[in-house]
XYZ file of C-alpha atoms in Angstrom:
601
model
C -25.451 -70.372 1.823
C -24.958 -73.426 -0.417
C -22.416 -74.852 2.035
C -24.889 -74.421 4.897
C -27.634 -76.045 2.840
C -25.393 -78.992 1.957
C -24.310 -79.352 5.596
C -27.924 -79.429 6.730
C -28.749 -82.072 4.102
C -25.809 -84.159 5.309
C -26.986 -83.743 8.907
C -30.516 -84.840 8.011
C -29.160 -87.831 6.097
C -26.928 -88.930 8.970
C -29.752 -88.576 11.485
C -32.106 -90.559 9.253
C -29.654 -93.468 9.205
C -29.525 -93.671 13.015
C -31.776 -95.711 15.273
C -34.691 -93.967 16.942
C -33.037 -93.599 20.381
C -29.721 -92.410 18.941
C -31.522 -89.882 16.733
C -33.535 -88.443 19.660
C -30.402 -88.081 21.806
C -28.459 -86.474 18.963
C -31.190 -83.877 18.315
C -31.497 -83.125 22.053
C -27.742 -82.441 22.363
C -27.722 -79.911 19.491
C -26.997 -76.320 20.660
C -30.037 -75.001 18.811
C -33.384 -73.464 19.718
C -36.431 -75.677 20.185
C -37.949 -74.351 16.958
C -34.808 -75.285 14.990
C -34.733 -78.737 16.598
C -38.354 -79.321 15.587
C -37.580 -78.279 11.993
C -34.654 -80.715 11.858
C -36.772 -83.483 13.363
C -39.547 -82.917 10.820
C -37.064 -82.992 7.929
C -35.580 -86.236 9.271
C -39.040 -87.819 9.498
C -39.809 -86.757 5.910
C -36.512 -88.255 4.775
C -37.267 -91.538 6.556
C -40.752 -91.614 4.989
C -39.255 -91.178 1.506
C -36.798 -94.008 2.075
C -39.539 -96.252 3.442
C -41.581 -95.777 0.254
C -38.627 -96.913 -1.880
C -37.886 -99.887 0.313
C -41.449 -101.185 0.076
C -43.723 -102.696 2.640
C -40.912 -103.873 4.942
C -40.298 -100.399 6.341
C -43.953 -99.422 6.639
C -44.381 -100.495 10.297
C -41.358 -98.392 11.326
C -42.691 -95.318 9.567
C -46.111 -95.839 11.110
C -44.508 -96.158 14.525
C -42.603 -92.915 14.016
C -45.717 -91.121 12.802
C -47.634 -92.335 15.874
C -44.763 -91.204 18.084
C -44.680 -87.837 16.358
C -48.446 -87.468 16.814
C -48.122 -88.393 20.474
C -45.367 -85.839 21.056
C -47.386 -83.100 19.351
C -50.499 -84.009 21.365
C -48.479 -83.965 24.590
C -47.091 -80.507 23.771
C -50.558 -79.085 23.053
C -52.013 -80.677 26.217
C -49.187 -79.167 28.289
C -49.906 -75.712 26.836
C -53.664 -76.024 27.501
C -53.117 -76.425 31.252
C -54.359 -73.249 32.952
C -51.296 -73.034 35.203
C -48.659 -73.687 32.513
C -47.524 -70.059 32.178
C -49.234 -68.544 35.213
C -47.014 -70.274 37.782
C -43.865 -69.013 36.064
C -45.141 -65.437 36.081
C -46.248 -65.634 39.730
C -42.907 -67.105 40.816
C -40.984 -64.405 38.944
C -43.085 -61.482 40.207
C -43.922 -62.502 43.785
C -41.387 -65.160 44.788
C -41.690 -68.722 46.045
C -43.775 -67.842 49.119
C -46.807 -66.735 47.062
C -46.065 -69.371 44.410
C -46.347 -72.125 47.042
C -50.052 -71.246 47.514
C -50.824 -71.674 43.809
C -48.801 -74.902 43.590
C -50.824 -76.246 46.521
C -54.083 -75.124 44.872
C -53.097 -76.914 41.636
C -52.297 -80.065 43.626
C -55.735 -80.001 45.299
C -57.443 -79.417 41.944
C -55.801 -82.533 40.492
C -56.802 -84.528 43.591
C -60.462 -83.534 43.186
C -60.445 -84.369 39.473
C -59.221 -87.856 40.371
C -61.870 -88.182 43.108
C -64.689 -87.057 40.824
C -63.715 -89.533 38.083
C -63.663 -92.454 40.560
C -67.040 -91.631 42.133
C -68.725 -90.821 38.852
C -67.427 -93.982 37.177
C -68.166 -96.555 39.899
C -71.156 -95.056 41.753
C -73.047 -92.510 39.653
C -73.044 -94.135 36.196
C -74.465 -97.494 37.478
C -77.151 -95.559 39.393
C -78.301 -93.902 36.151
C -79.299 -97.360 34.899
C -81.649 -97.928 37.865
C -82.758 -94.315 38.428
C -86.421 -93.396 38.650
C -87.763 -90.168 37.072
C -87.605 -87.009 39.188
C -91.088 -85.533 39.655
C -89.956 -82.434 41.604
C -89.926 -79.045 39.883
C -86.742 -76.966 39.499
C -87.017 -73.372 40.744
C -83.397 -72.186 40.717
C -83.096 -71.782 44.496
C -81.765 -75.340 44.581
C -78.436 -74.052 43.246
C -77.946 -72.190 46.543
C -79.624 -74.537 49.012
C -78.974 -77.943 47.425
C -82.503 -79.032 48.427
C -85.738 -79.385 46.438
C -85.139 -80.821 42.985
C -81.594 -81.953 43.800
C -82.888 -84.149 46.638
C -84.089 -86.730 44.090
C -80.885 -86.780 42.007
C -77.564 -88.633 42.078
C -76.066 -85.699 44.000
C -77.091 -87.214 47.349
C -76.782 -90.517 49.181
C -80.540 -90.982 49.660
C -81.243 -91.320 45.925
C -79.020 -94.388 45.435
C -80.632 -97.808 45.329
C -79.882 -100.770 47.599
C -80.706 -103.283 44.882
C -78.365 -105.283 42.707
C -78.435 -103.667 39.252
C -78.829 -106.015 36.292
C -80.129 -104.967 32.855
C -80.149 -108.505 31.424
C -81.736 -111.556 33.055
C -79.152 -114.107 34.217
C -76.502 -111.601 33.099
C -73.776 -109.806 35.065
C -75.041 -107.806 38.056
C -73.734 -104.796 39.967
C -74.082 -104.698 43.758
C -74.593 -101.018 44.620
C -73.983 -101.536 48.346
C -70.535 -103.033 47.791
C -69.730 -100.577 44.992
C -70.588 -97.610 47.218
C -68.604 -98.649 50.292
C -65.616 -100.089 48.378
C -65.326 -97.046 46.098
C -65.303 -94.652 49.044
C -62.981 -96.908 51.065
C -60.462 -97.487 48.272
C -60.515 -93.771 47.431
C -59.524 -92.874 50.997
C -56.750 -95.492 50.950
C -55.413 -93.985 47.699
C -55.657 -90.462 49.194
C -53.733 -91.672 52.244
C -50.945 -93.038 50.033
C -50.905 -89.920 47.820
C -50.574 -87.646 50.850
C -47.909 -89.874 52.378
C -45.784 -90.050 49.211
C -46.279 -86.328 48.508
C -45.046 -85.440 51.995
C -42.072 -87.782 51.552
C -41.232 -86.301 48.140
C -41.411 -82.672 49.257
C -39.627 -83.485 52.512
C -36.797 -85.185 50.639
C -36.536 -82.296 48.163
C -36.708 -79.443 50.685
C -35.114 -80.851 53.843
C -32.782 -83.663 52.785
C -31.514 -82.370 49.440
C -32.132 -78.653 49.937
C -28.649 -77.641 48.618
C -28.394 -74.942 51.264
C -24.661 -74.425 50.810
C -24.485 -74.187 47.015
C -27.837 -72.775 46.014
C -26.550 -69.361 44.919
C -23.536 -70.689 43.043
C -25.621 -73.262 41.162
C -28.231 -70.635 40.273
C -25.586 -68.236 38.973
C -23.575 -70.775 36.995
C -25.930 -73.580 35.948
C -29.521 -72.311 35.810
C -29.784 -70.299 32.590
C -31.453 -72.051 29.654
C -29.658 -70.958 26.475
C -32.454 -72.341 24.279
C -34.687 -69.402 25.326
C -34.806 -66.825 22.519
C -38.214 -65.189 22.975
C -37.837 -61.716 24.521
C -40.744 -62.127 26.967
C -39.477 -65.534 28.059
C -35.972 -64.115 28.608
C -37.291 -61.280 30.806
C -39.492 -63.692 32.770
C -36.537 -66.032 33.345
C -34.374 -63.092 34.454
C -37.020 -61.970 36.969
C -37.421 -65.522 38.255
C -33.672 -65.996 38.704
C -33.336 -62.550 40.323
C -36.085 -63.336 42.858
C -34.640 -66.761 43.711
C -31.127 -65.321 44.272
C -32.571 -62.581 46.536
C -34.439 -65.211 48.548
C -31.314 -67.342 48.873
C -29.189 -64.385 49.970
C -31.822 -63.336 52.509
C -31.719 -66.811 54.049
C -27.900 -66.813 54.199
C -27.630 -63.256 55.609
C -30.138 -63.613 58.428
C -29.753 -60.909 61.048
C -29.848 -62.032 64.658
C -31.466 -59.217 66.676
C -30.412 -59.025 70.330
C -33.177 -57.698 72.585
C -32.781 -56.302 76.058
C -34.423 -58.013 79.049
C -37.268 -55.481 79.116
C -37.884 -55.844 75.375
C -38.019 -59.627 75.714
C -40.568 -59.410 78.557
C -42.735 -57.057 76.471
C -42.526 -59.349 73.440
C -43.422 -62.470 75.465
C -46.350 -60.652 77.112
C -47.558 -59.490 73.672
C -47.361 -63.044 72.288
C -49.247 -64.464 75.296
C -52.015 -61.845 75.043
C -52.316 -62.493 71.303
C -52.647 -66.237 71.873
C -55.239 -65.749 74.630
C -57.241 -63.442 72.351
C -57.051 -65.847 69.388
C -58.039 -68.907 71.461
C -60.896 -67.031 73.133
C -62.153 -65.943 69.712
C -62.043 -69.537 68.442
C -63.946 -70.809 71.515
C -66.604 -68.110 71.143
C -67.006 -68.889 67.429
C -67.407 -72.634 68.085
C -69.957 -71.990 70.841
C -72.007 -69.793 68.532
C -71.914 -72.381 65.726
C -73.023 -75.154 68.116
C -76.097 -73.338 69.466
C -77.015 -72.000 66.035
C -76.868 -75.492 64.489
C -79.150 -76.968 67.207
C -81.727 -74.189 66.850
C -81.496 -74.457 63.063
C -82.378 -78.180 63.189
C -85.319 -77.539 65.533
C -86.742 -74.866 63.233
C -86.146 -77.061 60.203
C -87.984 -80.037 61.734
C -90.975 -77.848 62.723
C -91.518 -76.720 59.140
C -92.303 -73.331 57.595
C -95.377 -71.590 56.253
C -93.859 -71.109 52.775
C -90.960 -72.450 50.752
C -89.034 -69.151 50.678
C -88.753 -69.087 54.490
C -87.577 -72.675 54.474
C -84.914 -72.015 51.827
C -83.713 -68.879 53.660
C -83.461 -70.760 56.995
C -81.251 -73.370 55.326
C -78.668 -70.697 54.456
C -78.356 -69.198 57.952
C -75.883 -71.779 59.306
C -73.485 -71.825 56.286
C -73.540 -68.010 56.016
C -72.667 -67.560 59.718
C -69.934 -70.230 59.530
C -68.445 -68.652 56.388
C -68.602 -65.181 57.967
C -66.635 -66.444 60.967
C -64.122 -68.234 58.733
C -63.667 -65.062 56.656
C -63.615 -62.292 59.286
C -61.774 -63.955 62.183
C -58.615 -64.715 60.087
C -58.338 -60.964 59.354
C -58.268 -60.446 63.129
C -55.556 -63.117 63.422
C -53.492 -61.378 60.701
C -53.817 -58.072 62.578
C -52.604 -59.793 65.769
C -49.571 -61.035 63.841
C -48.713 -57.483 62.776
C -49.064 -56.272 66.386
C -46.669 -59.010 67.581
C -43.967 -57.839 65.105
C -42.276 -61.134 64.266
C -38.653 -61.072 63.157
C -39.287 -62.904 59.871
C -42.301 -63.183 57.559
C -42.075 -66.969 57.904
C -42.779 -66.802 61.647
C -45.773 -64.526 61.021
C -47.231 -66.880 58.384
C -46.736 -70.068 60.415
C -48.274 -68.579 63.595
C -51.237 -67.257 61.581
C -51.695 -70.671 59.968
C -51.683 -72.428 63.369
C -54.317 -70.019 64.742
C -56.462 -70.400 61.646
C -56.208 -74.191 61.693
C -57.340 -74.226 65.346
C -60.361 -72.090 64.421
C -61.410 -73.928 61.262
C -60.817 -77.477 62.493
C -62.681 -76.674 65.733
C -65.671 -75.387 63.753
C -65.597 -78.489 61.532
C -65.393 -80.657 64.660
C -68.489 -78.959 66.131
C -70.357 -79.456 62.859
C -69.361 -83.147 62.731
C -70.609 -83.634 66.276
C -73.874 -81.957 65.272
C -74.271 -84.167 62.184
C -73.331 -87.503 63.777
C -74.999 -87.104 67.176
C -77.962 -84.795 66.590
C -78.969 -84.997 62.921
C -78.374 -88.781 62.771
C -80.616 -89.257 65.819
C -83.366 -86.950 64.529
C -86.746 -88.024 63.178
C -85.773 -87.259 59.594
C -86.616 -89.868 56.948
C -83.115 -89.604 55.438
C -80.566 -88.001 57.732
C -77.678 -88.758 55.327
C -79.230 -86.532 52.660
C -79.700 -83.754 55.259
C -75.984 -83.948 56.097
C -75.108 -83.940 52.395
C -77.247 -80.824 51.840
C -75.593 -79.071 54.792
C -72.122 -79.797 53.421
C -73.178 -78.729 49.898
C -74.354 -75.367 51.268
C -71.173 -74.932 53.325
C -68.967 -75.626 50.280
C -70.950 -73.294 48.016
C -71.223 -70.394 50.502
C -67.537 -70.782 51.417
C -66.671 -70.472 47.702
C -68.796 -67.310 47.392
C -67.145 -65.782 50.468
C -63.732 -66.696 49.055
C -64.511 -64.619 45.954
C -65.919 -61.791 48.095
C -62.757 -61.929 50.229
C -60.657 -61.292 47.127
C -62.864 -58.312 46.277
C -63.131 -56.698 49.721
C -59.807 -57.868 51.125
C -57.608 -57.063 48.130
C -59.434 -54.917 45.533
C -60.976 -52.401 47.958
C -57.784 -52.446 50.040
C -55.847 -51.436 46.903
C -58.304 -48.594 46.193
C -57.965 -47.322 49.774
C -54.173 -47.702 49.766
C -53.713 -45.804 46.499
C -56.340 -43.042 46.855
C -57.664 -42.505 50.403
C -54.652 -43.438 52.554
C -51.533 -43.567 50.387
C -49.372 -44.412 53.405
C -50.877 -47.927 53.486
C -49.804 -48.721 49.925
C -50.753 -51.894 48.086
C -51.747 -54.981 50.133
C -49.636 -58.127 50.325
C -51.064 -61.551 49.498
C -52.124 -63.219 52.771
C -50.679 -66.712 52.325
C -51.745 -68.119 55.696
C -55.415 -67.135 55.391
C -55.736 -68.298 51.778
C -54.025 -71.647 52.396
C -56.311 -72.409 55.336
C -59.328 -71.587 53.154
C -58.187 -74.339 50.772
C -57.607 -76.867 53.572
C -61.024 -76.088 55.066
C -62.757 -76.514 51.689
C -60.969 -79.815 51.025
C -61.856 -81.098 54.508
C -65.552 -80.436 53.852
C -65.259 -82.231 50.501
C -63.716 -85.326 52.091
C -66.410 -85.473 54.782
C -69.150 -84.980 52.185
C -68.021 -87.719 49.786
C -69.974 -90.361 51.722
C -73.170 -88.268 51.746
C -72.792 -86.540 48.367
C -70.627 -88.566 45.938
C -70.480 -85.800 43.305
C -69.235 -83.136 45.736
C -65.612 -83.421 44.446
C -66.897 -82.344 41.011
C -68.393 -79.178 42.532
C -65.178 -78.505 44.454
C -63.146 -79.116 41.303
C -65.021 -76.318 39.472
C -64.719 -74.070 42.541
C -60.931 -74.566 42.781
C -60.500 -73.881 39.066
C -62.392 -70.582 39.372
C -60.502 -69.698 42.557
C -57.198 -70.226 40.719
C -58.060 -67.683 38.036
C -59.714 -65.173 40.410
C -56.799 -65.276 42.873
C -54.290 -64.967 40.043
C -56.009 -61.888 38.569
C -56.454 -60.339 42.037
C -52.801 -61.013 42.875
C -51.518 -59.422 39.667
C -53.743 -56.340 39.835
C -54.175 -55.647 43.533
C -51.176 -56.990 45.466
C -47.526 -56.133 45.753
C -44.610 -58.562 46.208
C -43.640 -59.267 49.847
C -41.698 -56.347 51.336
C -39.304 -58.778 53.005
C -38.021 -61.320 50.507
C -37.548 -64.754 52.059
C -37.013 -68.313 50.865
C -39.850 -70.782 51.501
C -38.535 -74.157 50.411
C -40.452 -75.941 53.187
C -43.820 -74.197 52.642
C -45.462 -76.782 50.375
C -44.330 -79.571 52.696
C -45.994 -77.787 55.632
C -49.223 -77.281 53.666
C -49.525 -80.963 52.764
C -48.674 -81.961 56.334
C -51.504 -79.736 57.631
C -53.807 -81.280 55.045
C -52.805 -84.735 56.293
C -52.895 -83.963 60.021
C -55.311 -82.917 61.416
C -57.545 -82.574 58.335
C -57.358 -85.987 56.637
C -56.919 -88.008 59.832
C -59.902 -86.211 61.370
C -62.004 -86.998 58.290
C -61.050 -90.693 58.575
C -62.342 -90.659 62.167
C -65.665 -89.147 61.057
C -66.045 -91.626 58.181
C -65.104 -94.527 60.486
C -67.774 -93.599 63.042
C -70.376 -93.180 60.279
C -69.592 -96.502 58.588
C -69.108 -98.691 61.689
C -71.259 -97.131 64.439
C -74.254 -95.217 63.010
C -77.437 -96.893 61.833
C -78.396 -95.951 58.245
C -81.830 -94.519 57.438
C -84.607 -97.070 57.005
C -86.184 -95.534 53.884
C -83.325 -94.259 51.692
C -79.842 -94.979 50.459
C -77.981 -98.149 49.477
C -77.656 -99.351 53.108
C -81.296 -99.025 54.191
C -82.411 -101.741 56.610
C -78.869 -102.644 57.750
C -77.583 -102.134 61.318
C -74.549 -100.268 59.904
C -72.990 -99.496 56.534
C -70.175 -101.956 57.186
C -72.711 -104.758 57.697
C -72.948 -104.968 53.882
C -69.328 -106.199 53.790
C -69.985 -108.773 56.547
C -72.951 -110.185 54.627
C -70.878 -110.378 51.441
C -68.110 -112.293 53.255
C -70.684 -114.782 54.615
C -71.867 -115.417 51.049
C -68.272 -115.933 49.855
C -67.620 -118.525 52.593
C -69.921 -120.937 50.786
C -67.774 -120.806 47.612
C -64.514 -122.751 47.512
C -62.993 -120.465 44.863
C -63.355 -117.409 47.143
C -61.702 -118.915 50.229
C -58.599 -116.744 49.751
C -60.710 -113.532 49.932
C -62.297 -114.750 53.180
C -58.830 -115.588 54.588
C -57.495 -112.096 53.730
C -60.538 -110.482 55.322
C -60.334 -112.432 58.615
C -56.528 -112.559 58.990
C -55.486 -109.167 57.586
C -58.278 -106.613 57.237
C -60.093 -107.570 60.457
C -56.909 -108.284 62.431
C -55.604 -105.677 64.894
C -52.255 -107.525 64.991
C -51.720 -107.001 61.248
C -52.184 -103.217 61.523
C -50.030 -103.128 64.655
C -47.170 -104.854 62.768
C -47.557 -102.480 59.811
C -47.513 -99.442 62.140
C -44.399 -100.751 63.885
C -42.580 -101.302 60.576
C -43.533 -97.804 59.384
C -42.250 -96.249 62.618
C -38.962 -98.193 62.380
C -38.445 -97.170 58.745
C -39.275 -93.545 59.622
C -36.769 -93.583 62.483
C -34.011 -95.074 60.286
C -34.775 -92.580 57.533
C -34.568 -89.725 60.023
C -31.178 -90.947 61.259
C -29.933 -91.118 57.656
C -31.076 -87.504 57.166
C -29.205 -86.357 60.274
C -26.065 -88.209 59.145
C -26.255 -86.593 55.702
C -26.633 -83.142 57.228
C -23.643 -83.722 59.508
C -21.564 -84.976 56.584
C -22.577 -81.995 54.461
C -21.491 -79.561 57.190
C -18.129 -81.365 57.573
C -17.510 -81.242 53.817
C -18.492 -77.581 53.759
C -15.994 -76.797 56.525
C -13.294 -78.709 54.638
C -13.980 -76.624 51.516
C -13.656 -73.408 53.580
C -10.363 -74.612 55.093
């Protein structure tokens, strides 16, 4: 015992004499548990503090730096543990595999994106508006939480409340141009989103397609994956389950069975697929037609007015409830079609279901955008932008409610039926395709609504956080792991690609038409009285032309931002780089196969 104590004292003394980087590396390389490493680190810091006191004031800055570093490390550890998905993702991956885990990873990614969006809009648009806001004289009844109208109409939630004046609290002091702040904040946010989506797709593509380690995945998992610092019994069991699931998925991918069908069986399968596609497309067309006629009649009734406020509030909810019902019930029909078609792999079933769902949801969103930009914008409303913002608010809120109800009726009641009434059915599986498309649909509505309701990302942020916990609890209690284990390395890449195209690119088209083509309302919003929202930028550039100092901004605007040639050159360079990168990928794959064959020989 005394020898061990002396050895530890010697170790602490030697570590204390090292530089900071050498000491950190030495502690990291120790074959000890994390708890033991922390104890050693704390003893070393105490030893350094004692020495610094004897040496006098010369060593004080170093000790302060180490104490700040220690505080930062501790704060980082606590912050990491406070994240709601810190432990949940590990448990989900271990119990249900990477296919179900990919949904929750995607949900976490969207949650972070909406947090970023909310902070930008709140900081650059909402906070300045508070300084120039007028008091709200409308009464709050509680129905506004469902409809988004009434009291909320005169708040920072909607476009129509924002001023078109230049905000200045001090005479001859700095001013804040709300028109420029509004359009630049939204524009820069979409540019940042474009880059985030692009780099995320590139990162996941590189990880899952280029460096997927298809030939050595099982060997590396067996020989190099285990973390010997894990000593907690629960953590050990969780790691074992996770490793077991990943090895099963890898083996399933390697040992794929190629089923040979007869000519008659192939004809039957092709006919089944064709009938399923005809049925799914016909359903999507019928749903879009219903939404179109309902939206037109809804606007007519809304413009006529109602005898009492309750009728008016109820009429507002008809369109979002019908749209959410279609988006909730029709995907169950698509999932049933997938089971009838009997795909060879679960991956084929999920991807086909996702494609059918994306056709349905994007078509419905397209019909709604046509209704907003061509019918509502041309109506006799005093502030059509606020009407659009209220519509999108109701769609987001009702879609969130139906998402929670879908977990209850689609998973909880299905479990009760499968375990009591009809035991043959068993527990349900988590429907990845339907749930992923629900997220993409909700995010698409949020992107469209940012221009008309700047605080909508904050509402979606809360909704996604609640969905994460509800889906996690429902998954753990109601669902069973997939019957067919399969590896889904490319799933997250596919989800982000679907979010980028057609969702994000379609939203950019809608925002572009609104900003460049549509005339803003005459009596509300920051762009009132202008021929278009973008006219605010043109007027600002004309003002800058009179200042010599700002000539470079004017040059950039005329020669880069307003130049079609500039964007054509950028697009050409991007396409060339993409082509070269693709050729490099193909060469790497060919080289990997050759090396693999050499190893076999």
